[in-house]
Short mmCIF file of C-alpha atoms in Angstrom, two decimals:
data_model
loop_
_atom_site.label_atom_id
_atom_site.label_comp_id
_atom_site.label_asym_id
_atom_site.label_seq_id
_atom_site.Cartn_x
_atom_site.Cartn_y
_atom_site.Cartn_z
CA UNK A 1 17.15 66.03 173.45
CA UNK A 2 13.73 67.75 173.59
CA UNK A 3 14.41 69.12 177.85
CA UNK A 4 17.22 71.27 175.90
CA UNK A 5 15.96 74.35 174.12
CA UNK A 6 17.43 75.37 170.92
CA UNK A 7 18.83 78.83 172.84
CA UNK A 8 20.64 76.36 175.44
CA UNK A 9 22.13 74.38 172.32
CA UNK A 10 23.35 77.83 170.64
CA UNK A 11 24.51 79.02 173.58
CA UNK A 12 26.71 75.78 174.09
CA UNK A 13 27.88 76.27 170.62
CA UNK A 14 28.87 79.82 171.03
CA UNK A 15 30.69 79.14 174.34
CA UNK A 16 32.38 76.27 172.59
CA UNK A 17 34.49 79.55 170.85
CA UNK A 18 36.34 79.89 173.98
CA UNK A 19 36.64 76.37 175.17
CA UNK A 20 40.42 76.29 175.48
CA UNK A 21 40.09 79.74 177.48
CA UNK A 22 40.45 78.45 181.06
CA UNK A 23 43.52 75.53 179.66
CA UNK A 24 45.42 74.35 182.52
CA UNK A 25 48.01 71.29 183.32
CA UNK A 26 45.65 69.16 185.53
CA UNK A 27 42.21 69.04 183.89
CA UNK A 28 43.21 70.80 180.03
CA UNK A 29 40.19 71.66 178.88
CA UNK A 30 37.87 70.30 181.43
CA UNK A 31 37.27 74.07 182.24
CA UNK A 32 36.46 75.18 179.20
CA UNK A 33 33.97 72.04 178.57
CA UNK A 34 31.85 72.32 181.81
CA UNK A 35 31.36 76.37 181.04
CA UNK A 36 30.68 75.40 177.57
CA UNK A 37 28.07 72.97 178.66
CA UNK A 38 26.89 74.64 181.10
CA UNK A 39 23.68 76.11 179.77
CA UNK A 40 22.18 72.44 178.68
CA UNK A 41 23.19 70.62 181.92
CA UNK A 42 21.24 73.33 183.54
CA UNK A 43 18.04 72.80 181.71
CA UNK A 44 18.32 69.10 182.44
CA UNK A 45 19.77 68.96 186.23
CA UNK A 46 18.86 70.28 189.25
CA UNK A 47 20.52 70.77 193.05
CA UNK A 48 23.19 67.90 193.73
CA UNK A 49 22.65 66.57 190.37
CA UNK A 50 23.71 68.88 188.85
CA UNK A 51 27.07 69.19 191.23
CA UNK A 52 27.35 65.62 189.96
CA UNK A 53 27.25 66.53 185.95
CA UNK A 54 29.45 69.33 186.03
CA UNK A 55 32.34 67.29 188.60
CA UNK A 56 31.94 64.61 185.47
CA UNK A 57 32.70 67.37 182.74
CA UNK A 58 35.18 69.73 184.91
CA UNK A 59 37.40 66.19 184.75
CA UNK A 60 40.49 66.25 182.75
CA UNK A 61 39.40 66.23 178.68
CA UNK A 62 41.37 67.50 175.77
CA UNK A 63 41.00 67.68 172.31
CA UNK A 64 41.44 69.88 168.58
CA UNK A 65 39.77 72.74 169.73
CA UNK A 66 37.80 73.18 166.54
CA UNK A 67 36.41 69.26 167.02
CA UNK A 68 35.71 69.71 170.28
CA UNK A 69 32.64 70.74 169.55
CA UNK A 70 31.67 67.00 168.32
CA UNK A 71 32.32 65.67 171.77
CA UNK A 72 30.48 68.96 173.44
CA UNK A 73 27.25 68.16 171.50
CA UNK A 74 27.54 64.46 171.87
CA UNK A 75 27.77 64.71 175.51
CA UNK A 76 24.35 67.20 175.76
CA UNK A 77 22.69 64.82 173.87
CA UNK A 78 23.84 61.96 176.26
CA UNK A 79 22.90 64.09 179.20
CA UNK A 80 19.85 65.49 177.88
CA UNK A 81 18.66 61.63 177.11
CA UNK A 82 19.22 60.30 180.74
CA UNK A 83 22.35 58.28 179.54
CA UNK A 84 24.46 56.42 182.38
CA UNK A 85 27.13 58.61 183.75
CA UNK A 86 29.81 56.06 183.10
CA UNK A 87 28.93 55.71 179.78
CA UNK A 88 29.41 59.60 179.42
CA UNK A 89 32.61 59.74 181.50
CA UNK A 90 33.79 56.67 178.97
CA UNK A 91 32.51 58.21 176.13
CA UNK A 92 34.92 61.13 176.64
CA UNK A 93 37.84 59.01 177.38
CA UNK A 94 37.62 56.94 173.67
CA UNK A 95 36.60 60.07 171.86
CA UNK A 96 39.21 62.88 172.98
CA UNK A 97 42.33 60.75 171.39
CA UNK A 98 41.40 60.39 168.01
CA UNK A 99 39.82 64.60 168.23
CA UNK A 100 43.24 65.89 169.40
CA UNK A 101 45.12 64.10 167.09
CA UNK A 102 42.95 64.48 163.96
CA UNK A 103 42.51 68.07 164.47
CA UNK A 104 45.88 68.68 164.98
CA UNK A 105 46.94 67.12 161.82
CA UNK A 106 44.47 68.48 159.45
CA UNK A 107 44.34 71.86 161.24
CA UNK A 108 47.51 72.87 162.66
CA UNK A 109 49.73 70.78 160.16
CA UNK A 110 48.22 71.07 157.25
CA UNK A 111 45.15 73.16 156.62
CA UNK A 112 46.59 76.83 158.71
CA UNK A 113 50.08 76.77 156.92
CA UNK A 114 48.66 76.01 153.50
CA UNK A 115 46.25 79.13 153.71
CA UNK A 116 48.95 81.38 155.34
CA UNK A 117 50.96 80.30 152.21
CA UNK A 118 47.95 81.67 149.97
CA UNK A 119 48.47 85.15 151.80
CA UNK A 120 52.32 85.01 151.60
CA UNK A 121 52.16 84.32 147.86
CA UNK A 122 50.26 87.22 146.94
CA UNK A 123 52.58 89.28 149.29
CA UNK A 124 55.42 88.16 147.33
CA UNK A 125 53.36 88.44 143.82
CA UNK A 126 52.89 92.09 144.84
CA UNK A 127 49.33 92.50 146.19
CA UNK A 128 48.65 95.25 148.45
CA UNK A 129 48.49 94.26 152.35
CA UNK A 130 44.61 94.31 152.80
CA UNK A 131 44.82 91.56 150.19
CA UNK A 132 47.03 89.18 151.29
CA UNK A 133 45.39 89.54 154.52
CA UNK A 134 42.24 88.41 153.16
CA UNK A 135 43.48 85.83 150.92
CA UNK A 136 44.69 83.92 154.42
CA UNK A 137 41.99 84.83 156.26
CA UNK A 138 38.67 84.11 154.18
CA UNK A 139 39.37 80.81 152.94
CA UNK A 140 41.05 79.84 156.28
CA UNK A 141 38.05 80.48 158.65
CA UNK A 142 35.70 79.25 155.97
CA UNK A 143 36.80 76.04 156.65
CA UNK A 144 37.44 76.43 160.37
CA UNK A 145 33.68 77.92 161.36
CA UNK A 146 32.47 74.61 158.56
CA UNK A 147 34.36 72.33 161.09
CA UNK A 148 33.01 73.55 164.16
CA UNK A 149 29.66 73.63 162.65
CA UNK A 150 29.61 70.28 161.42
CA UNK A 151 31.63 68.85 164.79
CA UNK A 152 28.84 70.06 166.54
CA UNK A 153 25.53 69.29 164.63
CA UNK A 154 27.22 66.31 164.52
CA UNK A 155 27.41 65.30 167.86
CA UNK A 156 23.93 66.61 168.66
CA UNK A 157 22.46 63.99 166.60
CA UNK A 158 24.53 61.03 167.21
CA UNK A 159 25.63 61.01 170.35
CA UNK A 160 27.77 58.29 171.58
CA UNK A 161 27.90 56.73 167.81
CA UNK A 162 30.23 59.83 166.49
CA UNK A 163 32.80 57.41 166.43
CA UNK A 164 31.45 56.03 163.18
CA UNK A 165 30.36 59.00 161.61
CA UNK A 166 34.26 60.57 162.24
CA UNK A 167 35.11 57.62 160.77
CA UNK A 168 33.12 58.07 157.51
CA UNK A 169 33.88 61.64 157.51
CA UNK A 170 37.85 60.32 156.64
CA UNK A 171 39.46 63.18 157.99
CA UNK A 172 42.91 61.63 157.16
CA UNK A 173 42.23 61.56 153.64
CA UNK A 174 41.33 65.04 154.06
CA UNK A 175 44.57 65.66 155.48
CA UNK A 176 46.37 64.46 152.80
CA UNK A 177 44.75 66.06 149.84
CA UNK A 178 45.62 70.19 152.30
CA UNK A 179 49.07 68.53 152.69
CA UNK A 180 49.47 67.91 149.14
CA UNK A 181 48.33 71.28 147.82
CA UNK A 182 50.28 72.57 150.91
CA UNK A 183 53.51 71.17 149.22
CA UNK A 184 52.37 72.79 145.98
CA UNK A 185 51.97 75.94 147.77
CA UNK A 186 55.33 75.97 149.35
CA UNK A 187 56.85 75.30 146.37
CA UNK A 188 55.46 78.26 144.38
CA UNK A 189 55.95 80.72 147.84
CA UNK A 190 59.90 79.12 147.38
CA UNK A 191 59.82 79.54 143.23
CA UNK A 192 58.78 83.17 144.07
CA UNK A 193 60.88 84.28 146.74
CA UNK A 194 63.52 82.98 145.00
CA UNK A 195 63.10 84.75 141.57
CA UNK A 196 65.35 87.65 140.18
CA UNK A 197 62.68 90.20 139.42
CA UNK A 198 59.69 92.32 140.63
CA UNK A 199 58.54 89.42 143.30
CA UNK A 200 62.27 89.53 144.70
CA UNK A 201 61.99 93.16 144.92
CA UNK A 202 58.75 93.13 146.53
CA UNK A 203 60.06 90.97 149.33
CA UNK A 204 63.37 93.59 149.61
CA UNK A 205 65.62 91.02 147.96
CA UNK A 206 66.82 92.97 144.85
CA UNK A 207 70.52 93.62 146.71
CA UNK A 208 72.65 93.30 143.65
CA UNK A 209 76.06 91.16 144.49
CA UNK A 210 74.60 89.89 147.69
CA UNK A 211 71.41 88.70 145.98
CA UNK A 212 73.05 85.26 145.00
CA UNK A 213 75.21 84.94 148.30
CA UNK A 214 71.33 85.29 150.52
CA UNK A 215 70.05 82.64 147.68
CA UNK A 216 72.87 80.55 148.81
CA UNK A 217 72.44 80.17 152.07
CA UNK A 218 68.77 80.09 151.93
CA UNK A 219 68.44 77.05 149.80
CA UNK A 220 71.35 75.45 152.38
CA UNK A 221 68.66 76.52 155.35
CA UNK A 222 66.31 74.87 153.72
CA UNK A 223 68.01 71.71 153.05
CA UNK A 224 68.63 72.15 157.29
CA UNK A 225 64.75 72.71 157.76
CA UNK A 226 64.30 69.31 155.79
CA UNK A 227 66.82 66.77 157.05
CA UNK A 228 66.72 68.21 160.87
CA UNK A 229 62.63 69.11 161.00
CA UNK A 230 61.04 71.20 164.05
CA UNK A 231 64.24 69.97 166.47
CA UNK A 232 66.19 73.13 163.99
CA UNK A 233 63.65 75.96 164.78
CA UNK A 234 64.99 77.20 167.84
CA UNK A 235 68.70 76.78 167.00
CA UNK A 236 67.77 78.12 163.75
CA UNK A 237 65.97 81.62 165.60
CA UNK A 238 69.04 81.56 168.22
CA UNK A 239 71.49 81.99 165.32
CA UNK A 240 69.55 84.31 163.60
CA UNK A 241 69.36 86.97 166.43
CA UNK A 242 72.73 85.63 167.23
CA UNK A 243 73.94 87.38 163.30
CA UNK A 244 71.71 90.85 163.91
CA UNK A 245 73.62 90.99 167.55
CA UNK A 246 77.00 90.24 165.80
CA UNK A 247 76.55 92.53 162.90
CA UNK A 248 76.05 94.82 165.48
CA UNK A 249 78.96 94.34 167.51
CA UNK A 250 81.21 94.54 165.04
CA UNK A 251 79.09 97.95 162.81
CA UNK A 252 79.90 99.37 166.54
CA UNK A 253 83.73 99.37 166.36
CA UNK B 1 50.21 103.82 168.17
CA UNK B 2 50.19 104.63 172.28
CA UNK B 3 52.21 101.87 174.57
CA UNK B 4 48.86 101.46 176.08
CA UNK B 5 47.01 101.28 172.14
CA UNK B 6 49.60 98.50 171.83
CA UNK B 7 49.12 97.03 175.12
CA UNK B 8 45.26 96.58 174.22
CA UNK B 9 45.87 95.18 170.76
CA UNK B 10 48.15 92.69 172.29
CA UNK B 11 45.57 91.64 174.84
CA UNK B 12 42.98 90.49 172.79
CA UNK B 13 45.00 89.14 169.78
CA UNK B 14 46.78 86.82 172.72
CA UNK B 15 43.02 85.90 173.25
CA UNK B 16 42.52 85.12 170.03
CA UNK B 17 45.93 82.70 169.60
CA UNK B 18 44.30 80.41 171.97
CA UNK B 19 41.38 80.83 174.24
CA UNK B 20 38.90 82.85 171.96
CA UNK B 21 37.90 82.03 168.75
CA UNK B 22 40.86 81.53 166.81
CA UNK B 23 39.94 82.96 163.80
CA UNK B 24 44.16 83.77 163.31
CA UNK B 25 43.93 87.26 163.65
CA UNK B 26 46.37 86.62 165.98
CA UNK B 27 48.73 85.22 163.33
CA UNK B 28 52.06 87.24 162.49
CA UNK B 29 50.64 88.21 158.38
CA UNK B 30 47.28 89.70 160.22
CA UNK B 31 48.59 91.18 163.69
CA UNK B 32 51.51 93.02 161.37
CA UNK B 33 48.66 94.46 159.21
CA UNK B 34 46.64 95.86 162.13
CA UNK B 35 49.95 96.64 164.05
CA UNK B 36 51.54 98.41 160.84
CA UNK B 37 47.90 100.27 160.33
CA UNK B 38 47.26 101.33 163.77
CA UNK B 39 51.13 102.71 163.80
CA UNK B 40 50.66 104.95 160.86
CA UNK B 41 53.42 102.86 158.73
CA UNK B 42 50.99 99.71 157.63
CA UNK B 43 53.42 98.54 154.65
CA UNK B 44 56.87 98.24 157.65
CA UNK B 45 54.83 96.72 159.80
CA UNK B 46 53.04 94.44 157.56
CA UNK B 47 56.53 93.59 156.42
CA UNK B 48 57.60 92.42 159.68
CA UNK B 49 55.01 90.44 160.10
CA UNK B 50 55.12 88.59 157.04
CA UNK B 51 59.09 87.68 158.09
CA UNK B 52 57.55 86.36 160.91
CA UNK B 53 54.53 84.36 159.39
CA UNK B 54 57.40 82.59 157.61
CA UNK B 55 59.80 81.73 160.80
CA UNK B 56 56.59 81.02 162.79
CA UNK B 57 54.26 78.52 160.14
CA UNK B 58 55.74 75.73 161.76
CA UNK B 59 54.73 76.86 165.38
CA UNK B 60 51.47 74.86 166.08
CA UNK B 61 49.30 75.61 169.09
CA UNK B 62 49.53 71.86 169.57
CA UNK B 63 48.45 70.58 172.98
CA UNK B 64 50.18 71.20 175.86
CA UNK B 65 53.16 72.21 173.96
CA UNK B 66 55.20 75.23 174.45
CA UNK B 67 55.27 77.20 171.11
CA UNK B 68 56.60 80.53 171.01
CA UNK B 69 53.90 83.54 170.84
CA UNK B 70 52.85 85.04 167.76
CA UNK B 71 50.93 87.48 168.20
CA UNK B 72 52.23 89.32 171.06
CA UNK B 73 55.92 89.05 169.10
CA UNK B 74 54.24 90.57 165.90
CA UNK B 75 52.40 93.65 167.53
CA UNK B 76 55.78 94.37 169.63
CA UNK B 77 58.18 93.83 166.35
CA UNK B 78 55.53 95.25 163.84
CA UNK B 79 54.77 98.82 166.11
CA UNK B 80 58.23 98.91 166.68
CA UNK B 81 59.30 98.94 162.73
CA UNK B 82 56.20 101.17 161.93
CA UNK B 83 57.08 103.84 164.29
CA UNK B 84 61.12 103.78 163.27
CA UNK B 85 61.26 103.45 159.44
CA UNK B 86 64.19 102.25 158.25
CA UNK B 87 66.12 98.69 157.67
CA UNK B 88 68.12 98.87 160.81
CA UNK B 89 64.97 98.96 163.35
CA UNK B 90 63.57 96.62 160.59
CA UNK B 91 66.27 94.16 161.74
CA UNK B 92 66.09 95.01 165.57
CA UNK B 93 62.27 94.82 165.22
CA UNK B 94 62.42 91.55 163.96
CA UNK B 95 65.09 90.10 165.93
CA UNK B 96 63.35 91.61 169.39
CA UNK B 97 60.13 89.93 167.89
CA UNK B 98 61.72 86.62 167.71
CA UNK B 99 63.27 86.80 171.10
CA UNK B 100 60.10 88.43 172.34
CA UNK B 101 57.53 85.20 170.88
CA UNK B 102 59.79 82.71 173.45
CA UNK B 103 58.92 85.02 176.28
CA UNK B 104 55.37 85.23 175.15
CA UNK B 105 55.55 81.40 175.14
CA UNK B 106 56.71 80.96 178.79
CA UNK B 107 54.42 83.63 179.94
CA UNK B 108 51.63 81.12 178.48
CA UNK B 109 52.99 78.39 180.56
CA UNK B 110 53.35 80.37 183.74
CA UNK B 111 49.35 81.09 183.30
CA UNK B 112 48.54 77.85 182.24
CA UNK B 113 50.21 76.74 185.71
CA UNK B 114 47.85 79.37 187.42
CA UNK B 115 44.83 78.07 185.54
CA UNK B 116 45.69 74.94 188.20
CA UNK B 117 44.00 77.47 190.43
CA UNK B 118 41.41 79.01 188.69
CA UNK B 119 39.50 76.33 187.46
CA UNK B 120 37.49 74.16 190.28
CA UNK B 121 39.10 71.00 191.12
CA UNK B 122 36.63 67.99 189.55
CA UNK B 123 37.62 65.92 192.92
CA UNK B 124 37.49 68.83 195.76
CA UNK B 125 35.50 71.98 195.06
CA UNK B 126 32.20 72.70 196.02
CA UNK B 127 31.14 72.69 192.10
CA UNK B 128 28.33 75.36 191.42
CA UNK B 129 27.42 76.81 188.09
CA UNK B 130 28.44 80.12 189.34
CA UNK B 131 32.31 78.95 190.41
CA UNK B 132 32.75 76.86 187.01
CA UNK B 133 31.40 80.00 184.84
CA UNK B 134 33.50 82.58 187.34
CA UNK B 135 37.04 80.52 187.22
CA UNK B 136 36.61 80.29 183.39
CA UNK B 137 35.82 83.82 182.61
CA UNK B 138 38.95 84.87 185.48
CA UNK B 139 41.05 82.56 183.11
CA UNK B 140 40.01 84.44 180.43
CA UNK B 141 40.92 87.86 181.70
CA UNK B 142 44.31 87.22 183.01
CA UNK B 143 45.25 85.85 179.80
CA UNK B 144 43.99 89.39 177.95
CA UNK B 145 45.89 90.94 180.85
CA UNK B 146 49.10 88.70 180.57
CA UNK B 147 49.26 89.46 176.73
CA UNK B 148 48.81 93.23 177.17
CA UNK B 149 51.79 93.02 179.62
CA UNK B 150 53.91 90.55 177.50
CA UNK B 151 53.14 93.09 174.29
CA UNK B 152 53.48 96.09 176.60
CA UNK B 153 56.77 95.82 178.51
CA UNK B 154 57.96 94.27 174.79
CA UNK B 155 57.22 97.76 172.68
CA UNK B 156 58.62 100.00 175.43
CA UNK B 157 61.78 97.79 175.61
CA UNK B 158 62.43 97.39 171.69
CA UNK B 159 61.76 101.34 171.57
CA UNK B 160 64.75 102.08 174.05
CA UNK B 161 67.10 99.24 172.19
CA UNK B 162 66.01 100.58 168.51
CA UNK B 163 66.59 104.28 169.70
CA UNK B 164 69.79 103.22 171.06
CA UNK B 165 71.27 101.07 168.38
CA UNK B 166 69.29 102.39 165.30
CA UNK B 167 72.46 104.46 163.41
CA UNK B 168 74.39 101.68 164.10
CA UNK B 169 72.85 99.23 161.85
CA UNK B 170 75.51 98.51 158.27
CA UNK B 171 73.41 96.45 155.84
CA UNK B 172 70.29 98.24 153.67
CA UNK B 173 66.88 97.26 153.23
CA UNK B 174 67.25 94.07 150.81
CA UNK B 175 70.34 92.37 153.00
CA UNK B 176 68.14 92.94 155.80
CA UNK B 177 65.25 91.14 154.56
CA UNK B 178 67.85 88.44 152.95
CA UNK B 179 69.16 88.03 156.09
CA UNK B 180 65.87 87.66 157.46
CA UNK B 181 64.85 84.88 155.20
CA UNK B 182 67.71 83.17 154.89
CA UNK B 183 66.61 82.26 158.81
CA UNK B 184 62.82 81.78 157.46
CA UNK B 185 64.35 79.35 155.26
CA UNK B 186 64.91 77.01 157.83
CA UNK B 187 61.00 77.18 158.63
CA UNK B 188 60.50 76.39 154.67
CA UNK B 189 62.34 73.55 155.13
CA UNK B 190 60.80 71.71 158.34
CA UNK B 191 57.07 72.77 156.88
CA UNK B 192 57.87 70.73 153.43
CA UNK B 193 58.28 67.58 155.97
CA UNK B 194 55.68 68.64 157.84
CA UNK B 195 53.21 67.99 154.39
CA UNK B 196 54.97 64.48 154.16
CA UNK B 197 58.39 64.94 153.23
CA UNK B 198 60.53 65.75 150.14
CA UNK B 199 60.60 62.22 148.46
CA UNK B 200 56.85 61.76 149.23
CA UNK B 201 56.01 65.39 147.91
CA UNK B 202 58.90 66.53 144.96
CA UNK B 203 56.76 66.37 142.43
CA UNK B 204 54.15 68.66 143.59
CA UNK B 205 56.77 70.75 145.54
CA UNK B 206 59.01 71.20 141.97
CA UNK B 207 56.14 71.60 139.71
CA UNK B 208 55.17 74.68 142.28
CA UNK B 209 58.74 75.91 142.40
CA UNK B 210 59.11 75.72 139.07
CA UNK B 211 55.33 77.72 138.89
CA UNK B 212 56.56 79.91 141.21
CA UNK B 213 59.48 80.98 139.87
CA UNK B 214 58.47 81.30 135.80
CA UNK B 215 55.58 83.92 137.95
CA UNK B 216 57.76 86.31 139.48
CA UNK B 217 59.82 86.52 136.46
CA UNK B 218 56.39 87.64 134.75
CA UNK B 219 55.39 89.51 137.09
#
């Protein structure tokens, strides 16, 4: 690693921020990975070599964006130490599985709807707008910049043996303890929305006779969310607009 | 806030969904806030983008997958409400919004189809630094520009519906917002199985209703 300069590493790591940017059906984020890398393969290649490197790192990769970086600084470190190509290109191949599909499960499932929960709760609790904002935001890019940090040191200094190290890091257990207080979350978000009293009112539900009739067919949409899972969204939004159209149509005559 | 204000704001928060950063700014309880604010009514526009935090939680940017758009939905349904106050363009807002995020979604695939393009081919191009940097930072750009299109043809349609259809609207501010969550319900529902399920999770998930609910009648 000592041909790569520290500004060539940072600059890899702040490039790394857009490395979905260029996404795209054939390669994903093969794009995104050679412009990321880009500043260390040029400190280590030169002239058709470095043709070669970037060909090997434009290929098709994909991964959690946020652990991306883990692969990104593994593969400058296998670059910048003279590694075999192959064992680069299969490097990439074992490692971008298990990065898309713990990222997406501790991220995107668990870890971004738990925190938006914090910042709907104190909506519904009655905290002014700047607050709630801030009570998602804070907490959820604490632990977003800490992953990309840590993906990336990480892969600087082990290189190929990441694999080990991601393994020790249990993710998955990490997942489990965000979905848990996730469920915990959702149920105080549903306990509030739900209550006769200021919290109702801040959310506009204080609507006298129809108050229990919107209960009512919340907790039934619920029980749909539950049994039928993400397959109900759409049908769910369709019928939705489908009411504010109707309740239209009919206000109209 | 201008068409072209909105246009801008809708640009770089559809950066920020996917390509840059995502540090969620982009996300329906944030893009209401700045929407609301830079409207002049932050509280209706923050409200419309908290209905839609709660229909979209479940959307993950997951993969390839299409998801509908949140960002450029929240700045088109969240000006929209700011600039008409009122529960009926509440309920347009909202419902344009929602319509509005599967558009946004589609436009996403269209440019990830173009990206086919931009980006150098691993197995054909003539790969220099300066074409690998250059198709990246186009990709880049004509996302900005597709999300200050998506968010700008969205406010200057929902502004000709809402001044169309506005008197029109029956129900008041808290059957709006009922209605409204009754639908966000459903998103509730599917995010509980998301975190494992209702027979892995009750206990946590009744202990916090049950939190939840003794709160807001303290509150």
């Amino acid at each position: 690693m000592s041909a790569v300069t520290s500004s060539a590493r940072a600059s890899a790591f702040l490039r790394s921020f857009t490395i979905q940017g260029s996404w795209n059906y054939r390669t994903m984020l093969g794009g995104g990975f050679a412009f990321a890398l880009l500043p260390v393969l040029r400190q280590v290649f030169r002239g058709p070599q470095l043709t070669e490197a970037l060909r090997r790192h434009t290929e098709h990769f994909n991964a959690h964006p946020y652990l991306a970086g883990l692969a990104l600084g593994a593969a400058a470190k296998l670059e910048a130490d003279g590694c075999d190509p192959e064992l680069v290109r299969r490097f990439k191949t074992a490692i971008k599985g298990p990065l898309g599909g713990l990222g997406d499960a501790l991220v995107w499932a668990a870890w971004l709807p738990a925190t938006a929960l914090l910042g709907l709760i104190a909506h519904f609790s009655g905290a002014p707008p700047w607050l709630c904002v801030l009570v998602f935001l804070l907490p959820y890019n604490l632990g977003h910049l800490a992953l990309r940090l840590w993906g990336f040191r990480t892969g600087l200094r082990w290189g190929h043996e990441v694999g080990r190290v991601l393994r020790e890091a249990a993710l998955g257990r990490r997942t489990e303890t965000v979905s848990r207080a996730g469920a915990l979350l959702l149920g105080v978000f549903a306990g509030l929305v739900c209550t006769v009293g200021p919290a109702a009112s801040a959310a506009g539900l204080r609507g006298g006779a129809s108050e229990a009739l919107w209960l009512v067919l919340a907790v039934g949409a619920f029980v749909v969310g539950l049994v039928g899972g993400v397959r109900v969204w759409r049908p769910a939004a369709v019928v939705v607009v489908g009411a504010v159209v109707s309740i239209l149509t009919v206000a109209a005559r | 806030m201008t068409l072209l204000g909105a246009s801008l704001l809708g640009g770089a928060l559809a950066l920020d969904s996917t390509s840059v950063a995502q540090l969620m700014l982009s996300r329906p309880l944030a893009a209401g806030f700045l929407s609301g604010w830079l409207s002049g009514d932050l509280r209706a526009g923050f409200l419309a983008g908290v209905i839609l935090e709660i229909y979209l939680l479940v959307a993950f940017p997951v993969g390839g997958a299409r998801f509908p758009e949140g960002a450029t939905a929240t700045v088109v349904a969240a000006a929209t409400a700011a600039t008409h106050p009122g529960p009926g363009p509440l309920a347009l807002a909202v419902g344009f919004g929602l319509v509005w995020g599967q558009l946004g979604g589609w436009s996403i695939s269209g440019l990830r189809n173009l990206n086919i393009r931009v980006v150098p081919d691993p197995m054909h191009s003539e790969l220099r630094p300066r074409r690998v940097a250059g198709g990246h930072l186009l990709a880049l750009l004509l996302d900005f520009v597709r999300g200050a299109l998506v968010t700008g043809t969205g406010v200057w349609l929902a502004d000709l519906v809402v001044a169309h259809l506005n008197g029109r609207w029956p129900l008041g501010q808290p059957d709006t917002v009922g209605l409204f969550l009754v639908g966000a319900a459903v998103s509730a529902g599917i995010l509980l199985q998301s975190f494992g399920g209702f027979r892995r999770r009750r206990t946590l998930f009744l202990v916090g209703l049950a939190g939840g609910a003794l709160g807001g009648l303290l509150l």
